[in-house]
Amino acid sequence: LRLEPDQFGRYFWLLISGFLIGSQLSGWLAGRISAGGQLKLAYALMGTAVLLNLLQGALIEQHQWWLYTLPLALYAVGSSLGFPVLTLLLLDRFDRLRGSAASLQTFVSLMLNALSTALLVPLVFHSALLLALAQAALALCGALYSYRYLRYS
């Protein structure tokens, strides 16, 4: 994004706003639509954000911070819309061990974030298109796994 250290707020506020909006939307949709419907909406929002990032990475040479942060904010809305559903689906599978399941889910999530940050990001951070492709690959993995889970459970 080529921001100076004192300009981090431009990125931070949009991203955090996306998480807050998604969280509010998740709470509002709870009980109004099915878990599968909420996950479809979440992945539709994340997929739209991924497509916007891919288009930007492929077509735009100059880096404008707001062009790159708006799709990330949209992705954050989708992520925080879907994560509570995924958490509840996981906890429902381990009814008697909910605390252990929640702890393990947090551990796995943090480890995957750490591994992707340590191993994947250094390979792609120099190119907006490569970053967008990595985001697309990871989002697709999550969407396919969620689809498979909902279909066969």
Short mmCIF file of N, CA and C in Angstrom, two decimals:
data_model
loop_
_atom_site.label_atom_id
_atom_site.label_comp_id
_atom_site.label_asym_id
_atom_site.label_seq_id
_atom_site.Cartn_x
_atom_site.Cartn_y
_atom_site.Cartn_z
N LEU A 1 0.81 -1.21 0.00
CA LEU A 1 0.00 0.00 0.00
C LEU A 1 0.85 1.27 0.00
N ARG A 2 2.11 1.08 0.28
CA ARG A 2 3.07 2.19 0.29
C ARG A 2 2.64 3.32 1.22
N LEU A 3 2.17 2.95 2.40
CA LEU A 3 1.80 3.93 3.42
C LEU A 3 2.95 4.12 4.38
N GLU A 4 3.06 5.30 4.89
CA GLU A 4 4.03 5.59 5.93
C GLU A 4 3.51 5.02 7.26
N PRO A 5 4.40 4.80 8.22
CA PRO A 5 3.95 4.23 9.50
C PRO A 5 2.84 5.04 10.18
N ASP A 6 2.84 6.34 10.02
CA ASP A 6 1.81 7.16 10.66
C ASP A 6 0.50 7.21 9.86
N GLN A 7 0.44 6.51 8.73
CA GLN A 7 -0.76 6.47 7.91
C GLN A 7 -1.51 5.14 8.04
N PHE A 8 -1.11 4.33 8.98
CA PHE A 8 -1.72 3.02 9.16
C PHE A 8 -3.21 3.10 9.43
N GLY A 9 -3.66 4.17 10.06
CA GLY A 9 -5.07 4.34 10.39
C GLY A 9 -5.97 4.27 9.17
N ARG A 10 -5.48 4.69 8.02
CA ARG A 10 -6.29 4.64 6.79
C ARG A 10 -6.71 3.20 6.49
N TYR A 11 -5.79 2.30 6.66
CA TYR A 11 -6.05 0.88 6.42
C TYR A 11 -6.82 0.29 7.60
N PHE A 12 -6.38 0.60 8.80
CA PHE A 12 -6.92 0.01 10.02
C PHE A 12 -8.41 0.30 10.18
N TRP A 13 -8.81 1.55 10.04
CA TRP A 13 -10.19 1.92 10.31
C TRP A 13 -11.15 1.28 9.32
N LEU A 14 -10.77 1.20 8.06
CA LEU A 14 -11.65 0.55 7.09
C LEU A 14 -11.77 -0.94 7.37
N LEU A 15 -10.67 -1.57 7.70
CA LEU A 15 -10.68 -3.01 7.96
C LEU A 15 -11.49 -3.33 9.22
N ILE A 16 -11.25 -2.60 10.28
CA ILE A 16 -11.99 -2.82 11.53
C ILE A 16 -13.47 -2.51 11.34
N SER A 17 -13.79 -1.49 10.56
CA SER A 17 -15.19 -1.19 10.27
C SER A 17 -15.85 -2.36 9.55
N GLY A 18 -15.13 -2.99 8.62
CA GLY A 18 -15.66 -4.16 7.94
C GLY A 18 -15.95 -5.29 8.91
N PHE A 19 -15.03 -5.53 9.84
CA PHE A 19 -15.26 -6.58 10.84
C PHE A 19 -16.46 -6.27 11.72
N LEU A 20 -16.60 -5.01 12.12
CA LEU A 20 -17.74 -4.63 12.96
C LEU A 20 -19.06 -4.74 12.22
N ILE A 21 -19.09 -4.32 10.97
CA ILE A 21 -20.32 -4.41 10.18
C ILE A 21 -20.69 -5.88 9.98
N GLY A 22 -19.72 -6.72 9.67
CA GLY A 22 -20.00 -8.15 9.50
C GLY A 22 -20.49 -8.79 10.77
N SER A 23 -19.93 -8.40 11.89
CA SER A 23 -20.35 -8.95 13.17
C SER A 23 -21.79 -8.54 13.48
N GLN A 24 -22.11 -7.28 13.25
CA GLN A 24 -23.49 -6.82 13.48
C GLN A 24 -24.46 -7.53 12.54
N LEU A 25 -24.07 -7.67 11.28
CA LEU A 25 -24.90 -8.36 10.31
C LEU A 25 -25.10 -9.82 10.69
N SER A 26 -24.06 -10.46 11.19
CA SER A 26 -24.17 -11.85 11.63
C SER A 26 -25.18 -11.99 12.76
N GLY A 27 -25.10 -11.09 13.73
CA GLY A 27 -26.05 -11.13 14.84
C GLY A 27 -27.47 -10.87 14.38
N TRP A 28 -27.63 -9.97 13.43
CA TRP A 28 -28.96 -9.66 12.92
C TRP A 28 -29.54 -10.82 12.11
N LEU A 29 -28.69 -11.51 11.36
CA LEU A 29 -29.16 -12.61 10.52
C LEU A 29 -29.38 -13.91 11.29
N ALA A 30 -28.80 -14.02 12.48
CA ALA A 30 -28.92 -15.24 13.27
C ALA A 30 -30.40 -15.56 13.51
N GLY A 31 -30.80 -16.73 13.11
CA GLY A 31 -32.19 -17.14 13.27
C GLY A 31 -33.11 -16.69 12.15
N ARG A 32 -32.66 -15.75 11.33
CA ARG A 32 -33.47 -15.28 10.21
C ARG A 32 -33.22 -16.08 8.94
N ILE A 33 -31.97 -16.53 8.77
CA ILE A 33 -31.65 -17.38 7.62
C ILE A 33 -30.86 -18.58 8.14
N SER A 34 -30.77 -19.60 7.33
CA SER A 34 -30.07 -20.81 7.75
C SER A 34 -28.56 -20.56 7.84
N ALA A 35 -27.88 -21.46 8.52
CA ALA A 35 -26.43 -21.37 8.61
C ALA A 35 -25.81 -21.45 7.22
N GLY A 36 -26.33 -22.33 6.39
CA GLY A 36 -25.83 -22.44 5.03
C GLY A 36 -26.05 -21.17 4.23
N GLY A 37 -27.20 -20.55 4.41
CA GLY A 37 -27.50 -19.29 3.73
C GLY A 37 -26.56 -18.17 4.16
N GLN A 38 -26.27 -18.14 5.46
CA GLN A 38 -25.36 -17.12 5.96
C GLN A 38 -23.94 -17.35 5.44
N LEU A 39 -23.53 -18.62 5.37
CA LEU A 39 -22.20 -18.92 4.81
C LEU A 39 -22.13 -18.57 3.33
N LYS A 40 -23.20 -18.83 2.59
CA LYS A 40 -23.21 -18.47 1.17
C LYS A 40 -23.07 -16.97 1.00
N LEU A 41 -23.78 -16.21 1.82
CA LEU A 41 -23.65 -14.75 1.75
C LEU A 41 -22.24 -14.31 2.11
N ALA A 42 -21.69 -14.91 3.15
CA ALA A 42 -20.33 -14.56 3.58
C ALA A 42 -19.32 -14.83 2.47
N TYR A 43 -19.41 -16.01 1.87
CA TYR A 43 -18.46 -16.35 0.80
C TYR A 43 -18.73 -15.55 -0.47
N ALA A 44 -19.98 -15.14 -0.70
CA ALA A 44 -20.25 -14.27 -1.85
C ALA A 44 -19.57 -12.91 -1.65
N LEU A 45 -19.64 -12.37 -0.45
CA LEU A 45 -18.96 -11.10 -0.17
C LEU A 45 -17.45 -11.25 -0.29
N MET A 46 -16.91 -12.32 0.29
CA MET A 46 -15.47 -12.54 0.21
C MET A 46 -15.04 -12.79 -1.24
N GLY A 47 -15.84 -13.52 -1.99
CA GLY A 47 -15.53 -13.78 -3.39
C GLY A 47 -15.53 -12.50 -4.21
N THR A 48 -16.49 -11.62 -3.95
CA THR A 48 -16.53 -10.33 -4.64
C THR A 48 -15.28 -9.53 -4.32
N ALA A 49 -14.88 -9.52 -3.07
CA ALA A 49 -13.66 -8.80 -2.67
C ALA A 49 -12.43 -9.39 -3.36
N VAL A 50 -12.37 -10.71 -3.43
CA VAL A 50 -11.24 -11.38 -4.10
C VAL A 50 -11.19 -10.98 -5.57
N LEU A 51 -12.36 -11.01 -6.24
CA LEU A 51 -12.40 -10.62 -7.65
C LEU A 51 -11.95 -9.18 -7.85
N LEU A 52 -12.39 -8.28 -6.98
CA LEU A 52 -11.95 -6.89 -7.07
C LEU A 52 -10.44 -6.78 -6.89
N ASN A 53 -9.90 -7.52 -5.94
CA ASN A 53 -8.45 -7.49 -5.73
C ASN A 53 -7.70 -8.06 -6.93
N LEU A 54 -8.23 -9.13 -7.52
CA LEU A 54 -7.59 -9.70 -8.71
C LEU A 54 -7.60 -8.71 -9.87
N LEU A 55 -8.75 -8.05 -10.07
CA LEU A 55 -8.84 -7.05 -11.14
C LEU A 55 -7.86 -5.90 -10.91
N GLN A 56 -7.81 -5.43 -9.68
CA GLN A 56 -6.89 -4.34 -9.37
C GLN A 56 -5.44 -4.76 -9.57
N GLY A 57 -5.11 -5.94 -9.09
CA GLY A 57 -3.74 -6.42 -9.23
C GLY A 57 -3.32 -6.59 -10.67
N ALA A 58 -4.28 -6.99 -11.53
CA ALA A 58 -3.96 -7.23 -12.93
C ALA A 58 -4.01 -5.97 -13.78
N LEU A 59 -4.84 -5.01 -13.41
CA LEU A 59 -5.09 -3.88 -14.29
C LEU A 59 -4.53 -2.54 -13.84
N ILE A 60 -4.30 -2.37 -12.56
CA ILE A 60 -3.92 -1.05 -12.06
C ILE A 60 -2.44 -1.06 -11.69
N GLU A 61 -1.70 -0.19 -12.34
CA GLU A 61 -0.26 -0.10 -12.08
C GLU A 61 0.05 0.73 -10.84
N GLN A 62 -0.58 1.88 -10.74
CA GLN A 62 -0.28 2.75 -9.60
C GLN A 62 -1.08 2.30 -8.38
N HIS A 63 -0.46 2.38 -7.25
CA HIS A 63 -1.08 1.89 -6.02
C HIS A 63 -1.76 3.05 -5.29
N GLN A 64 -3.07 2.98 -5.25
CA GLN A 64 -3.87 3.93 -4.47
C GLN A 64 -4.37 3.18 -3.25
N TRP A 65 -4.05 3.66 -2.06
CA TRP A 65 -4.36 2.92 -0.85
C TRP A 65 -5.85 2.60 -0.73
N TRP A 66 -6.70 3.53 -1.12
CA TRP A 66 -8.13 3.31 -0.94
C TRP A 66 -8.66 2.26 -1.91
N LEU A 67 -8.04 2.11 -3.09
CA LEU A 67 -8.47 1.07 -4.02
C LEU A 67 -8.21 -0.33 -3.46
N TYR A 68 -7.17 -0.47 -2.67
CA TYR A 68 -6.83 -1.78 -2.13
C TYR A 68 -7.48 -2.05 -0.78
N THR A 69 -7.81 -1.01 -0.04
CA THR A 69 -8.40 -1.26 1.28
C THR A 69 -9.91 -1.47 1.23
N LEU A 70 -10.59 -0.90 0.25
CA LEU A 70 -12.04 -1.11 0.18
C LEU A 70 -12.41 -2.58 -0.05
N PRO A 71 -11.76 -3.29 -0.99
CA PRO A 71 -12.07 -4.73 -1.09
C PRO A 71 -11.69 -5.51 0.16
N LEU A 72 -10.63 -5.10 0.84
CA LEU A 72 -10.26 -5.79 2.08
C LEU A 72 -11.32 -5.56 3.15
N ALA A 73 -11.90 -4.37 3.18
CA ALA A 73 -12.98 -4.10 4.13
C ALA A 73 -14.20 -4.97 3.80
N LEU A 74 -14.50 -5.13 2.51
CA LEU A 74 -15.59 -6.01 2.10
C LEU A 74 -15.29 -7.46 2.48
N TYR A 75 -14.05 -7.87 2.30
CA TYR A 75 -13.64 -9.22 2.69
C TYR A 75 -13.81 -9.40 4.21
N ALA A 76 -13.48 -8.36 4.97
CA ALA A 76 -13.64 -8.43 6.42
C ALA A 76 -15.10 -8.57 6.81
N VAL A 77 -16.00 -7.91 6.09
CA VAL A 77 -17.43 -8.07 6.36
C VAL A 77 -17.83 -9.54 6.16
N GLY A 78 -17.42 -10.10 5.03
CA GLY A 78 -17.75 -11.50 4.75
C GLY A 78 -17.13 -12.45 5.76
N SER A 79 -15.90 -12.19 6.12
CA SER A 79 -15.20 -13.06 7.07
C SER A 79 -15.89 -13.06 8.43
N SER A 80 -16.22 -11.89 8.93
CA SER A 80 -16.85 -11.84 10.25
C SER A 80 -18.32 -12.24 10.19
N LEU A 81 -18.89 -12.28 9.01
CA LEU A 81 -20.25 -12.80 8.85
C LEU A 81 -20.24 -14.33 8.89
N GLY A 82 -19.22 -14.95 8.33
CA GLY A 82 -19.17 -16.40 8.25
C GLY A 82 -18.52 -17.09 9.43
N PHE A 83 -17.58 -16.43 10.08
CA PHE A 83 -16.83 -17.10 11.14
C PHE A 83 -17.70 -17.57 12.30
N PRO A 84 -18.67 -16.80 12.79
CA PRO A 84 -19.52 -17.32 13.88
C PRO A 84 -20.29 -18.58 13.49
N VAL A 85 -20.75 -18.64 12.24
CA VAL A 85 -21.47 -19.82 11.77
C VAL A 85 -20.54 -21.03 11.77
N LEU A 86 -19.33 -20.84 11.25
CA LEU A 86 -18.37 -21.94 11.22
C LEU A 86 -18.02 -22.40 12.64
N THR A 87 -17.89 -21.46 13.55
CA THR A 87 -17.60 -21.80 14.94
C THR A 87 -18.72 -22.63 15.54
N LEU A 88 -19.96 -22.20 15.34
CA LEU A 88 -21.09 -22.94 15.90
C LEU A 88 -21.24 -24.32 15.26
N LEU A 89 -20.99 -24.41 13.97
CA LEU A 89 -21.05 -25.72 13.32
C LEU A 89 -20.01 -26.67 13.90
N LEU A 90 -18.83 -26.14 14.16
CA LEU A 90 -17.79 -26.97 14.77
C LEU A 90 -18.18 -27.38 16.18
N LEU A 91 -18.65 -26.45 16.98
CA LEU A 91 -19.00 -26.76 18.36
C LEU A 91 -20.15 -27.76 18.44
N ASP A 92 -21.08 -27.69 17.50
CA ASP A 92 -22.19 -28.64 17.47
C ASP A 92 -21.72 -30.07 17.21
N ARG A 93 -20.60 -30.23 16.54
CA ARG A 93 -20.08 -31.57 16.26
C ARG A 93 -19.45 -32.20 17.49
N PHE A 94 -19.06 -31.39 18.44
CA PHE A 94 -18.40 -31.88 19.66
C PHE A 94 -19.17 -31.38 20.87
N ASP A 95 -20.39 -31.85 21.00
CA ASP A 95 -21.31 -31.34 22.01
C ASP A 95 -20.77 -31.47 23.43
N ARG A 96 -20.10 -32.57 23.72
CA ARG A 96 -19.63 -32.80 25.09
C ARG A 96 -18.25 -32.19 25.33
N LEU A 97 -17.56 -31.79 24.29
CA LEU A 97 -16.21 -31.24 24.41
C LEU A 97 -16.13 -29.85 23.79
N ARG A 98 -17.13 -29.03 24.03
CA ARG A 98 -17.19 -27.72 23.38
C ARG A 98 -16.01 -26.84 23.74
N GLY A 99 -15.58 -26.85 24.97
CA GLY A 99 -14.44 -26.03 25.37
C GLY A 99 -13.16 -26.45 24.67
N SER A 100 -12.94 -27.75 24.61
CA SER A 100 -11.75 -28.26 23.92
C SER A 100 -11.83 -27.97 22.43
N ALA A 101 -13.01 -28.13 21.85
CA ALA A 101 -13.17 -27.85 20.42
C ALA A 101 -12.92 -26.38 20.12
N ALA A 102 -13.42 -25.49 20.97
CA ALA A 102 -13.20 -24.06 20.77
C ALA A 102 -11.72 -23.71 20.89
N SER A 103 -11.05 -24.31 21.87
CA SER A 103 -9.62 -24.07 22.04
C SER A 103 -8.83 -24.57 20.85
N LEU A 104 -9.17 -25.75 20.38
CA LEU A 104 -8.46 -26.33 19.23
C LEU A 104 -8.71 -25.51 17.97
N GLN A 105 -9.94 -25.04 17.79
CA GLN A 105 -10.24 -24.21 16.63
C GLN A 105 -9.41 -22.92 16.66
N THR A 106 -9.32 -22.30 17.80
CA THR A 106 -8.52 -21.09 17.93
C THR A 106 -7.05 -21.37 17.65
N PHE A 107 -6.55 -22.47 18.19
CA PHE A 107 -5.15 -22.85 17.96
C PHE A 107 -4.88 -23.09 16.48
N VAL A 108 -5.74 -23.86 15.82
CA VAL A 108 -5.54 -24.16 14.40
C VAL A 108 -5.63 -22.87 13.57
N SER A 109 -6.58 -22.03 13.89
CA SER A 109 -6.73 -20.76 13.17
C SER A 109 -5.48 -19.89 13.31
N LEU A 110 -4.99 -19.77 14.52
CA LEU A 110 -3.78 -18.97 14.76
C LEU A 110 -2.56 -19.59 14.08
N MET A 111 -2.45 -20.90 14.11
CA MET A 111 -1.31 -21.57 13.45
C MET A 111 -1.36 -21.39 11.94
N LEU A 112 -2.55 -21.51 11.35
CA LEU A 112 -2.65 -21.31 9.91
C LEU A 112 -2.32 -19.87 9.53
N ASN A 113 -2.76 -18.92 10.35
CA ASN A 113 -2.40 -17.52 10.10
C ASN A 113 -0.90 -17.31 10.22
N ALA A 114 -0.30 -17.89 11.24
CA ALA A 114 1.14 -17.73 11.43
C ALA A 114 1.93 -18.38 10.29
N LEU A 115 1.50 -19.58 9.89
CA LEU A 115 2.20 -20.27 8.80
C LEU A 115 2.06 -19.52 7.48
N SER A 116 0.86 -19.03 7.19
CA SER A 116 0.70 -18.30 5.94
C SER A 116 1.49 -16.99 5.97
N THR A 117 1.55 -16.35 7.12
CA THR A 117 2.33 -15.12 7.25
C THR A 117 3.82 -15.40 7.10
N ALA A 118 4.28 -16.47 7.69
CA ALA A 118 5.71 -16.78 7.66
C ALA A 118 6.16 -17.39 6.34
N LEU A 119 5.32 -18.21 5.72
CA LEU A 119 5.75 -18.95 4.54
C LEU A 119 5.21 -18.39 3.22
N LEU A 120 3.98 -17.95 3.21
CA LEU A 120 3.36 -17.52 1.96
C LEU A 120 3.60 -16.04 1.66
N VAL A 121 3.39 -15.20 2.64
CA VAL A 121 3.48 -13.75 2.41
C VAL A 121 4.85 -13.33 1.87
N PRO A 122 5.96 -13.84 2.38
CA PRO A 122 7.24 -13.42 1.81
C PRO A 122 7.39 -13.75 0.33
N LEU A 123 6.67 -14.74 -0.15
CA LEU A 123 6.75 -15.10 -1.57
C LEU A 123 5.93 -14.19 -2.47
N VAL A 124 4.91 -13.53 -1.93
CA VAL A 124 3.98 -12.79 -2.77
C VAL A 124 3.86 -11.30 -2.45
N PHE A 125 4.50 -10.81 -1.38
CA PHE A 125 4.23 -9.45 -0.93
C PHE A 125 4.71 -8.37 -1.90
N HIS A 126 5.57 -8.70 -2.81
CA HIS A 126 6.13 -7.70 -3.72
C HIS A 126 5.21 -7.40 -4.91
N SER A 127 4.11 -8.12 -5.04
CA SER A 127 3.20 -7.92 -6.17
C SER A 127 1.75 -7.93 -5.70
N ALA A 128 1.01 -6.89 -6.09
CA ALA A 128 -0.41 -6.84 -5.73
C ALA A 128 -1.17 -8.00 -6.36
N LEU A 129 -0.80 -8.37 -7.57
CA LEU A 129 -1.47 -9.49 -8.23
C LEU A 129 -1.18 -10.81 -7.52
N LEU A 130 0.06 -11.03 -7.12
CA LEU A 130 0.38 -12.26 -6.39
C LEU A 130 -0.32 -12.31 -5.04
N LEU A 131 -0.40 -11.18 -4.36
CA LEU A 131 -1.15 -11.13 -3.10
C LEU A 131 -2.62 -11.49 -3.34
N ALA A 132 -3.19 -10.94 -4.40
CA ALA A 132 -4.59 -11.23 -4.71
C ALA A 132 -4.78 -12.70 -5.08
N LEU A 133 -3.83 -13.27 -5.81
CA LEU A 133 -3.91 -14.69 -6.15
C LEU A 133 -3.81 -15.58 -4.91
N ALA A 134 -2.94 -15.20 -3.99
CA ALA A 134 -2.83 -15.96 -2.74
C ALA A 134 -4.13 -15.86 -1.94
N GLN A 135 -4.70 -14.65 -1.88
CA GLN A 135 -5.98 -14.47 -1.19
C GLN A 135 -7.05 -15.32 -1.85
N ALA A 136 -7.08 -15.33 -3.17
CA ALA A 136 -8.07 -16.12 -3.90
C ALA A 136 -7.92 -17.61 -3.61
N ALA A 137 -6.68 -18.08 -3.60
CA ALA A 137 -6.45 -19.51 -3.33
C ALA A 137 -6.90 -19.89 -1.93
N LEU A 138 -6.57 -19.08 -0.95
CA LEU A 138 -6.96 -19.39 0.43
C LEU A 138 -8.47 -19.29 0.62
N ALA A 139 -9.09 -18.27 0.01
CA ALA A 139 -10.55 -18.14 0.11
C ALA A 139 -11.25 -19.30 -0.58
N LEU A 140 -10.72 -19.73 -1.72
CA LEU A 140 -11.31 -20.87 -2.42
C LEU A 140 -11.20 -22.14 -1.60
N CYS A 141 -10.07 -22.35 -0.95
CA CYS A 141 -9.92 -23.52 -0.06
C CYS A 141 -10.97 -23.50 1.04
N GLY A 142 -11.16 -22.37 1.67
CA GLY A 142 -12.16 -22.25 2.72
C GLY A 142 -13.57 -22.47 2.21
N ALA A 143 -13.87 -21.90 1.04
CA ALA A 143 -15.21 -22.05 0.48
C ALA A 143 -15.48 -23.50 0.10
N LEU A 144 -14.51 -24.16 -0.51
CA LEU A 144 -14.70 -25.57 -0.90
C LEU A 144 -14.86 -26.46 0.32
N TYR A 145 -14.08 -26.21 1.35
CA TYR A 145 -14.21 -27.01 2.56
C TYR A 145 -15.57 -26.79 3.22
N SER A 146 -16.02 -25.54 3.28
CA SER A 146 -17.33 -25.25 3.86
C SER A 146 -18.44 -25.89 3.05
N TYR A 147 -18.34 -25.79 1.73
CA TYR A 147 -19.34 -26.42 0.86
C TYR A 147 -19.38 -27.92 1.09
N ARG A 148 -18.22 -28.54 1.14
CA ARG A 148 -18.15 -29.99 1.35
C ARG A 148 -18.76 -30.37 2.70
N TYR A 149 -18.45 -29.59 3.72
CA TYR A 149 -18.99 -29.87 5.06
C TYR A 149 -20.51 -29.77 5.05
N LEU A 150 -21.04 -28.69 4.50
CA LEU A 150 -22.50 -28.50 4.50
C LEU A 150 -23.21 -29.53 3.63
N ARG A 151 -22.57 -29.95 2.57
CA ARG A 151 -23.20 -30.92 1.68
C ARG A 151 -23.27 -32.31 2.29
N TYR A 152 -22.22 -32.71 2.99
CA TYR A 152 -22.14 -34.10 3.47
C TYR A 152 -22.43 -34.27 4.96
N SER A 153 -22.84 -33.21 5.62
CA SER A 153 -23.15 -33.37 7.05
C SER A 153 -24.64 -33.33 7.30
#
